[in-house]
mmCIF file of C-alpha atoms in Angstrom:
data_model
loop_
_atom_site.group_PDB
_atom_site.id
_atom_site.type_symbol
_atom_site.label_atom_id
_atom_site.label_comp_id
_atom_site.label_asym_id
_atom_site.label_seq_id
_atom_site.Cartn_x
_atom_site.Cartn_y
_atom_site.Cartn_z
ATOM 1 C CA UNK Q 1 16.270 -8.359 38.107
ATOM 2 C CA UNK Q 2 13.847 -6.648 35.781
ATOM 3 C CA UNK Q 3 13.809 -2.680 35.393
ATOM 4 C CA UNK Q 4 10.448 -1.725 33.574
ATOM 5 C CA UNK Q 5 9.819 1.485 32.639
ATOM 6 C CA UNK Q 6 5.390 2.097 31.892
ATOM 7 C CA UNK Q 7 5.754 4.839 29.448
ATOM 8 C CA UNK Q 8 3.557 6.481 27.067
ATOM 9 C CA UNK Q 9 3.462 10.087 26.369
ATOM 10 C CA UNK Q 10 -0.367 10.662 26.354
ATOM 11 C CA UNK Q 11 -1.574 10.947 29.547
ATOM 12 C CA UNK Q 12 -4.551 8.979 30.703
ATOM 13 C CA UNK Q 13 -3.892 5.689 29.649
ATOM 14 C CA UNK Q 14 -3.396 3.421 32.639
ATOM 15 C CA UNK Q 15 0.322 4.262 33.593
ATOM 16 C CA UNK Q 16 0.280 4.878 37.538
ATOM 17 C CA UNK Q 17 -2.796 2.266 37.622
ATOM 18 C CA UNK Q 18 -0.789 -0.455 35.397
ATOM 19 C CA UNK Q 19 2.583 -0.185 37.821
ATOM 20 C CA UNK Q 20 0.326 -0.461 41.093
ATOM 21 C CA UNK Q 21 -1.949 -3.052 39.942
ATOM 22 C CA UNK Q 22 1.113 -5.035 38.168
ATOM 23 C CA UNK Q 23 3.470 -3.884 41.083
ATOM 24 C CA UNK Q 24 0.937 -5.510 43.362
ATOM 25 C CA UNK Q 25 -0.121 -8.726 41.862
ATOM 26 C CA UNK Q 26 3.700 -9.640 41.319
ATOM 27 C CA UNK Q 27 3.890 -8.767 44.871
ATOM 28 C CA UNK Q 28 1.659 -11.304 45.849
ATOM 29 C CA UNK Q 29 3.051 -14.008 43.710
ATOM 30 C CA UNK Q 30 6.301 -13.478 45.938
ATOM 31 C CA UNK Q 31 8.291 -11.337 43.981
ATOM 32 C CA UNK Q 32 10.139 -8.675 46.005
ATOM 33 C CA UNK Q 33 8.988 -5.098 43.987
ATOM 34 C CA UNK Q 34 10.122 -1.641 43.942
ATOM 35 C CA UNK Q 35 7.870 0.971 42.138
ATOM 36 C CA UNK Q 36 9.077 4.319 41.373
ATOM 37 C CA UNK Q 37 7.053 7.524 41.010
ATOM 38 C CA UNK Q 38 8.803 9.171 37.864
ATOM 39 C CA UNK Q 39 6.195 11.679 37.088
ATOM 40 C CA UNK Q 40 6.317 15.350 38.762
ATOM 41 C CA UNK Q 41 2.141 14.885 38.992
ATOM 42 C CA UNK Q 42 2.889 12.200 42.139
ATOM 43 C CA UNK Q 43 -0.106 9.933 41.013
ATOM 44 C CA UNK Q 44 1.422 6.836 41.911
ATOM 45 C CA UNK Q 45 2.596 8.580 45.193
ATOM 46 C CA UNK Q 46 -1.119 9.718 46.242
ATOM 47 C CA UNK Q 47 -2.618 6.482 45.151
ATOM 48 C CA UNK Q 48 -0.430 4.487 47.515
ATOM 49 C CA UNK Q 49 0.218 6.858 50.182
ATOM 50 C CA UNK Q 50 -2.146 9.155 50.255
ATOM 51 C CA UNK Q 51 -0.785 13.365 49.715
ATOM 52 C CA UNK Q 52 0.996 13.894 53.194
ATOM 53 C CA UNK Q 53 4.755 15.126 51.664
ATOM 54 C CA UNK Q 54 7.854 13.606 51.831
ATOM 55 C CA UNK Q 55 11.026 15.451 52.495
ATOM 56 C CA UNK Q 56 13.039 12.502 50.628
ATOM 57 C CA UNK Q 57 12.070 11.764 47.404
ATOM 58 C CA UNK Q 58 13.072 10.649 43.676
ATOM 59 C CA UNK Q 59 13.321 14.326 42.963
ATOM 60 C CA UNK Q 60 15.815 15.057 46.039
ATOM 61 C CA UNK Q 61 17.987 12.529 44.881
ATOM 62 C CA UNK Q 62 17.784 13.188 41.399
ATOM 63 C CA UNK Q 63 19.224 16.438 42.026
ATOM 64 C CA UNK Q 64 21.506 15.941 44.223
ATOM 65 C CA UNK Q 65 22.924 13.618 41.822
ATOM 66 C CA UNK Q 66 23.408 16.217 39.433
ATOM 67 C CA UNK Q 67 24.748 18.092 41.638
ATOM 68 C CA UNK Q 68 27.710 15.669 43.307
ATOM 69 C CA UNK Q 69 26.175 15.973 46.475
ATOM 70 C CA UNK Q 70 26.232 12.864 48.691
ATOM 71 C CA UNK Q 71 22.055 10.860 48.545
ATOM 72 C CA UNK Q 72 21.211 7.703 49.020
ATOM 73 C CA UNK Q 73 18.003 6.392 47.148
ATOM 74 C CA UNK Q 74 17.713 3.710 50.075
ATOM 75 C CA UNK Q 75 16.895 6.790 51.759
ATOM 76 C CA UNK Q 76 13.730 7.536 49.799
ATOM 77 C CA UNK Q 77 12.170 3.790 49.911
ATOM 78 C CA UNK Q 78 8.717 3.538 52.057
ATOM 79 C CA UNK Q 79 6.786 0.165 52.074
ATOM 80 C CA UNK Q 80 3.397 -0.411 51.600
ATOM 81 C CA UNK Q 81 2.070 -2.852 53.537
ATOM 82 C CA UNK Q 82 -1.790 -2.966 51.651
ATOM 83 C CA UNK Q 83 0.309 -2.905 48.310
ATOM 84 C CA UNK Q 84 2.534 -5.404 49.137
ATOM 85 C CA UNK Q 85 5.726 -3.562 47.905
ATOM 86 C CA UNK Q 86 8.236 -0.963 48.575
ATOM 87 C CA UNK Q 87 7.971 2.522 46.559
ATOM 88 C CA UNK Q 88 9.782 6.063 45.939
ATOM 89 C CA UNK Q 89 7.776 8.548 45.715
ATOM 90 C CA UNK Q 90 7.741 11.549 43.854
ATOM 91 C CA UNK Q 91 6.792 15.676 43.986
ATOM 92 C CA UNK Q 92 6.672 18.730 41.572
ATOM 93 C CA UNK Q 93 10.142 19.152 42.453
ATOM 94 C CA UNK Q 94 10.614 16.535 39.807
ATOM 95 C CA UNK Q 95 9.349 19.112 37.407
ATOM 96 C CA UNK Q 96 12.267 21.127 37.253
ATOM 97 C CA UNK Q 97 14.615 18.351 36.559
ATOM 98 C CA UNK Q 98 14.427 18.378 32.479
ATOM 99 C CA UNK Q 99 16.022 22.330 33.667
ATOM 100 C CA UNK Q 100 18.971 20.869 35.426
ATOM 101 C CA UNK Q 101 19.637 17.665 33.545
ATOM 102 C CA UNK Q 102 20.044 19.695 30.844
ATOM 103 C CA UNK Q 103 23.145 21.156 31.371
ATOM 104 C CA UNK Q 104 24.207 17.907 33.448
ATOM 105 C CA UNK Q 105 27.270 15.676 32.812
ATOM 106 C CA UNK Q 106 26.443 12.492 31.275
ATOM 107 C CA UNK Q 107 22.803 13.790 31.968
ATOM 108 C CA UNK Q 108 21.225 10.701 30.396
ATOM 109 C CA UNK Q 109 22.645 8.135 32.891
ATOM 110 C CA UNK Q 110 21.425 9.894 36.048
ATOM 111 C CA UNK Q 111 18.169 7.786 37.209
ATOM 112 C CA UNK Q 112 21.209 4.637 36.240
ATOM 113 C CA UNK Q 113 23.699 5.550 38.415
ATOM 114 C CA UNK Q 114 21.100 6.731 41.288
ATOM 115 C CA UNK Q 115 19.437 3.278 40.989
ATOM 116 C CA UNK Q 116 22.619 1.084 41.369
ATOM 117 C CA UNK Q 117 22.405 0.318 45.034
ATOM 118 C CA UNK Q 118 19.116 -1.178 44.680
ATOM 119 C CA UNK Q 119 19.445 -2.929 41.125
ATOM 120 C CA UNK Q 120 20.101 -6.270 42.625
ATOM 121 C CA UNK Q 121 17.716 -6.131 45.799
ATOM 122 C CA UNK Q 122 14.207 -6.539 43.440
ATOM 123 C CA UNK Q 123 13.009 -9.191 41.498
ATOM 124 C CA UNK Q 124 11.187 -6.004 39.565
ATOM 125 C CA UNK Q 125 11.548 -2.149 40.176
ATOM 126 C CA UNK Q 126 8.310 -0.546 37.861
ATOM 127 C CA UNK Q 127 9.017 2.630 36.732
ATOM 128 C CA UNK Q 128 5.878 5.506 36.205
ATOM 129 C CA UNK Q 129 6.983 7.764 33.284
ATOM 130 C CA UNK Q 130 5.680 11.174 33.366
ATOM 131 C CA UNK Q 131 3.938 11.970 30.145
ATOM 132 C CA UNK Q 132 6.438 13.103 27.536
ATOM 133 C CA UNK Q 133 9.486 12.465 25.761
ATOM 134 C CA UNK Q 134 12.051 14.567 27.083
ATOM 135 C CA UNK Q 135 15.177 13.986 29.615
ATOM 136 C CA UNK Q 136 13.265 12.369 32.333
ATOM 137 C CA UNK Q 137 12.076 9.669 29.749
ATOM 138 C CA UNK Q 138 15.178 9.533 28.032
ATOM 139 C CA UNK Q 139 16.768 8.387 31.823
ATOM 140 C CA UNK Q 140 14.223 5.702 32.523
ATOM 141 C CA UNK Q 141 14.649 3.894 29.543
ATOM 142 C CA UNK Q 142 18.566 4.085 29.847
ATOM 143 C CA UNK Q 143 18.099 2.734 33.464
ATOM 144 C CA UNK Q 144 15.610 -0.229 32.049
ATOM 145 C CA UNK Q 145 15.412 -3.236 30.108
ATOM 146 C CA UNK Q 146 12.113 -3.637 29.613
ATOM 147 C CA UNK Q 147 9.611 -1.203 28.269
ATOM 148 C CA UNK Q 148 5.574 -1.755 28.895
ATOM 149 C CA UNK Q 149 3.034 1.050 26.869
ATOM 150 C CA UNK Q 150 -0.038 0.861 28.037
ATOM 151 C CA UNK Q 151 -2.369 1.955 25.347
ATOM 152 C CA UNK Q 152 -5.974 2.834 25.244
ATOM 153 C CA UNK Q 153 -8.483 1.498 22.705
ATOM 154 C CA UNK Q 154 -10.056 4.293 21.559
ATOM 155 C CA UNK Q 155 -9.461 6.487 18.415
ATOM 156 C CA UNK Q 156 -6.216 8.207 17.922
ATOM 157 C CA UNK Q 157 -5.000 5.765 20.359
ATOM 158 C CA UNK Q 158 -1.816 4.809 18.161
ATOM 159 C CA UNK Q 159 -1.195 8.249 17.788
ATOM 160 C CA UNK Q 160 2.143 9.114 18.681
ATOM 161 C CA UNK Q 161 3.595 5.521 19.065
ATOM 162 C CA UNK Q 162 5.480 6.074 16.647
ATOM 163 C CA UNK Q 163 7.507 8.610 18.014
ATOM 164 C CA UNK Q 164 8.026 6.520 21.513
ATOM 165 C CA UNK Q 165 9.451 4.039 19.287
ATOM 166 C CA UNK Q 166 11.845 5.818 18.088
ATOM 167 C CA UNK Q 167 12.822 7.405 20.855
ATOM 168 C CA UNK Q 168 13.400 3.832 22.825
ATOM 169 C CA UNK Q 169 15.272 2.985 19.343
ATOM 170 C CA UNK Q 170 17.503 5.826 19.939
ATOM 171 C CA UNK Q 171 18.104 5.038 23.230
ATOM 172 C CA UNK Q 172 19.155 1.197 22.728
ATOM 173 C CA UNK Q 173 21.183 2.477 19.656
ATOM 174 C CA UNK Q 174 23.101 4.587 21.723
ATOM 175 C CA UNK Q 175 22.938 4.408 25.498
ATOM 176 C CA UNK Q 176 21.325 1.168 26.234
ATOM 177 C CA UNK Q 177 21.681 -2.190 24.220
ATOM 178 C CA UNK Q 178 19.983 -3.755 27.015
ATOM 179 C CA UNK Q 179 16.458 -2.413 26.768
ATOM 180 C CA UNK Q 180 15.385 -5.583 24.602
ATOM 181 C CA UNK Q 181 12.184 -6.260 25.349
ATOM 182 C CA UNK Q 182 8.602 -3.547 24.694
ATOM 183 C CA UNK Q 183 5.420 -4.663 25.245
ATOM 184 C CA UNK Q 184 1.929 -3.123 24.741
ATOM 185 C CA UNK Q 185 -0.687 -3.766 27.131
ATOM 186 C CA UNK Q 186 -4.081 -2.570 25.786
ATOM 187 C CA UNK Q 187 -6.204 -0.634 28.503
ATOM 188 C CA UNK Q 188 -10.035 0.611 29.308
ATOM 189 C CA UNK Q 189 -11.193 -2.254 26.732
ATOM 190 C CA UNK Q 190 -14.732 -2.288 26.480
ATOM 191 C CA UNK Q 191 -17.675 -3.840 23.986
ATOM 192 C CA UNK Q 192 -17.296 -0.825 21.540
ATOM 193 C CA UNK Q 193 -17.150 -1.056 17.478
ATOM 194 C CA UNK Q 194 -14.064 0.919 18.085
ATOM 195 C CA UNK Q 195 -11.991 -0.511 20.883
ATOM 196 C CA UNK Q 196 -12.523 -3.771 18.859
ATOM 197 C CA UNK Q 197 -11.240 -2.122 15.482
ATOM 198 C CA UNK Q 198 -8.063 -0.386 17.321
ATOM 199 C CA UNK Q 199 -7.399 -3.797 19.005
ATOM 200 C CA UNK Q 200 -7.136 -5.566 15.775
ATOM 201 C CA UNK Q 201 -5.185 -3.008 14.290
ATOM 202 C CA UNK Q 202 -2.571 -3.406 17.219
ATOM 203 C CA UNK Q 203 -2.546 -7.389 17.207
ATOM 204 C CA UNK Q 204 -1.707 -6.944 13.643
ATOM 205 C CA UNK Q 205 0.626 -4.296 13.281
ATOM 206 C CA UNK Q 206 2.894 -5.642 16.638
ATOM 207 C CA UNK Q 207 1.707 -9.630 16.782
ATOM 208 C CA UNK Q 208 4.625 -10.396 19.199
ATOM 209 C CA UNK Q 209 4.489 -7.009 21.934
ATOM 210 C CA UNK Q 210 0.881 -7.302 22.583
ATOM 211 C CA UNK Q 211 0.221 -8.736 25.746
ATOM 212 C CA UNK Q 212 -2.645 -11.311 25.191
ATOM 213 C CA UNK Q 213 -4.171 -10.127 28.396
ATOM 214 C CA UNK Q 214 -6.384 -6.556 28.294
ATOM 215 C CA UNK Q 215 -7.164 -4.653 30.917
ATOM 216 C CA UNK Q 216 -11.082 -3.477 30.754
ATOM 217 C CA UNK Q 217 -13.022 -0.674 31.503
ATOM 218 C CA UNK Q 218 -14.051 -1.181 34.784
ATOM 219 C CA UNK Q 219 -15.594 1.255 37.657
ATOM 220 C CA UNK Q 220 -14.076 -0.228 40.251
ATOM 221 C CA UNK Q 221 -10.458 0.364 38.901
ATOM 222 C CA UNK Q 222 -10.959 4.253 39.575
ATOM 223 C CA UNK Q 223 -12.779 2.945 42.828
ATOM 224 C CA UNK Q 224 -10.184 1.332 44.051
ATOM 225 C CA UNK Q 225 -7.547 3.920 43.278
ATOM 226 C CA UNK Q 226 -9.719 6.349 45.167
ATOM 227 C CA UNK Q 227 -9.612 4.397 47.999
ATOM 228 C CA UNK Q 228 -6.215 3.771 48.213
ATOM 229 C CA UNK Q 229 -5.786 -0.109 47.385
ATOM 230 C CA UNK Q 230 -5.488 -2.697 44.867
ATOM 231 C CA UNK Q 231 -8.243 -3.354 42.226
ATOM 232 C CA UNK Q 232 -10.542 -6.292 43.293
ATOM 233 C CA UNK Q 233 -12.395 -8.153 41.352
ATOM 234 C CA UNK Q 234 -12.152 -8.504 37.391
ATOM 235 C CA UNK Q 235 -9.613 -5.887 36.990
ATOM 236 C CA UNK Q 236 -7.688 -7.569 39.588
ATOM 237 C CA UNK Q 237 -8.117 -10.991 38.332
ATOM 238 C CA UNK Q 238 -6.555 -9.137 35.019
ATOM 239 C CA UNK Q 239 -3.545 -7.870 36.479
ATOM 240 C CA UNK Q 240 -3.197 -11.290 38.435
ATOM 241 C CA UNK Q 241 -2.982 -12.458 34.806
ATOM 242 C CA UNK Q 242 -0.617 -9.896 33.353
ATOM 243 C CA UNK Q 243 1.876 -10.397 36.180
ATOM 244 C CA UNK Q 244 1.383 -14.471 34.933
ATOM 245 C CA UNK Q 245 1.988 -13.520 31.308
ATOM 246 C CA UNK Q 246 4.986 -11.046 32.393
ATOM 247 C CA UNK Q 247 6.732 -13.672 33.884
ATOM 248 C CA UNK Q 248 5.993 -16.278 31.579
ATOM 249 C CA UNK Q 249 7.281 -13.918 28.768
ATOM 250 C CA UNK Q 250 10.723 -13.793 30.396
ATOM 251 C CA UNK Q 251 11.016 -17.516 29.840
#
């Protein structure tokens, strides 16, 4: 069992497309997959399932978590068939949890002790991190073990990477000795002077986290995510690839 939280707290840099496309080619290479729509924004919840609204949801359990009230978070899995896997998905009701967590006992170990019926039922549960570094973050990584950061080759792409990694320092310091392994995965590569100069920088400055495999700019990534499926053809082939290298990584 693998809990992976795709975090990054810049928005726009492959999050919700990394845990479907990922989500989906591990799918098809027989691994049983849970994905989890942890941002308030529902990306990864209008991508797969289009925006009809859910009465059960990450957010409804979240909160009744905090607030002792009995939820199930088997009650909030759908399955995709086109995707291959099952999912949770999420609403802006999310957005109000860094409001109640804060004042919440042992508010850091929510999402953990919500996700402990289904810990042992997935060969991987993704987890799509809304953009920031506060509470909701903070849970994720204390529920994971594995951390993937998607990061975009462009300028000021590094920028603030610093201050994730510190924060998932923080959090295996203190809450979570298991979260072992973090692993950059470079995204919208293209033929640029730049994207080559921030890829070398990366390579150099984290030679072991850097997946070998990037994901490039293609149109028909935001085609397919407009329509509601997995990418097809190179981009798909590259995700096909980073599931390979994911679970050749774990040995």
């Amino acid at each position: 069992m693998n809990i992976i939280a795709v975090a990054n707290q810049k928005g726009g840099v492959g999050k919700t497309t990394t845990v479907v496309n990922l989500g989906a080619a591990l799918a098809r290479k027989g691994k049983s997959v849970l994905c989890i729509d942890f941002d308030p924004q529902a990306n990864l919840t209008n991508y797969v399932a289009g925006c009809e609204p859910r009465e059960n949801s990450i957010a409804s359990v979240m909160r009744a978590a905090v607030l002792f009230q009995p939820a199930d978070i088997r009650e909030t899995i759908y399955h995709s068939e086109r995707f291959g896997f099952d999912f949770i998905p999420s609403d802006l009701r999310l957005s109000e949890a860094d409001i109640y967590l804060a004042t919440a006992m042992s508010r850091e170990t929510v999402l953990r002790r919500v996700l402990e019926p289904v810990r042992q039922a997935y060969d991987y549960i993704l987890i799509d991190c809304n953009p920031s570094l506060g509470l909701l973050l903070t849970n994720v990584l204390v529920a994971s073990n594995q951390v993937i950061i998607p990061v975009q080759t462009q300028y000021f792409a590094t920028q603030g990477l610093s201050s994730l990694e510190g924060v998932i320092g923080n959090v295996r310091m203190t809450l979570n000795a298991d979260l072992t392994t973090v692993n950059i995965l470079l995204t919208f590569k293209d033929k640029t002077s730049v994207a080559t100069a921030v890829t070398e920088t990366l390579r150099e400055q984290y030679p072991q986290s850097v997946f070998s495999i990037e994901i490039t700019r293609k149109q028909e990534a935001i085609n397919s995510s407009m329509m509601g499926k997995p990418a097809g053809g190179d981009t798909g082939a590259e995700y096909r690839a980073l599931a390979d290298e994911l679970i050749a990584r774990e040995g």
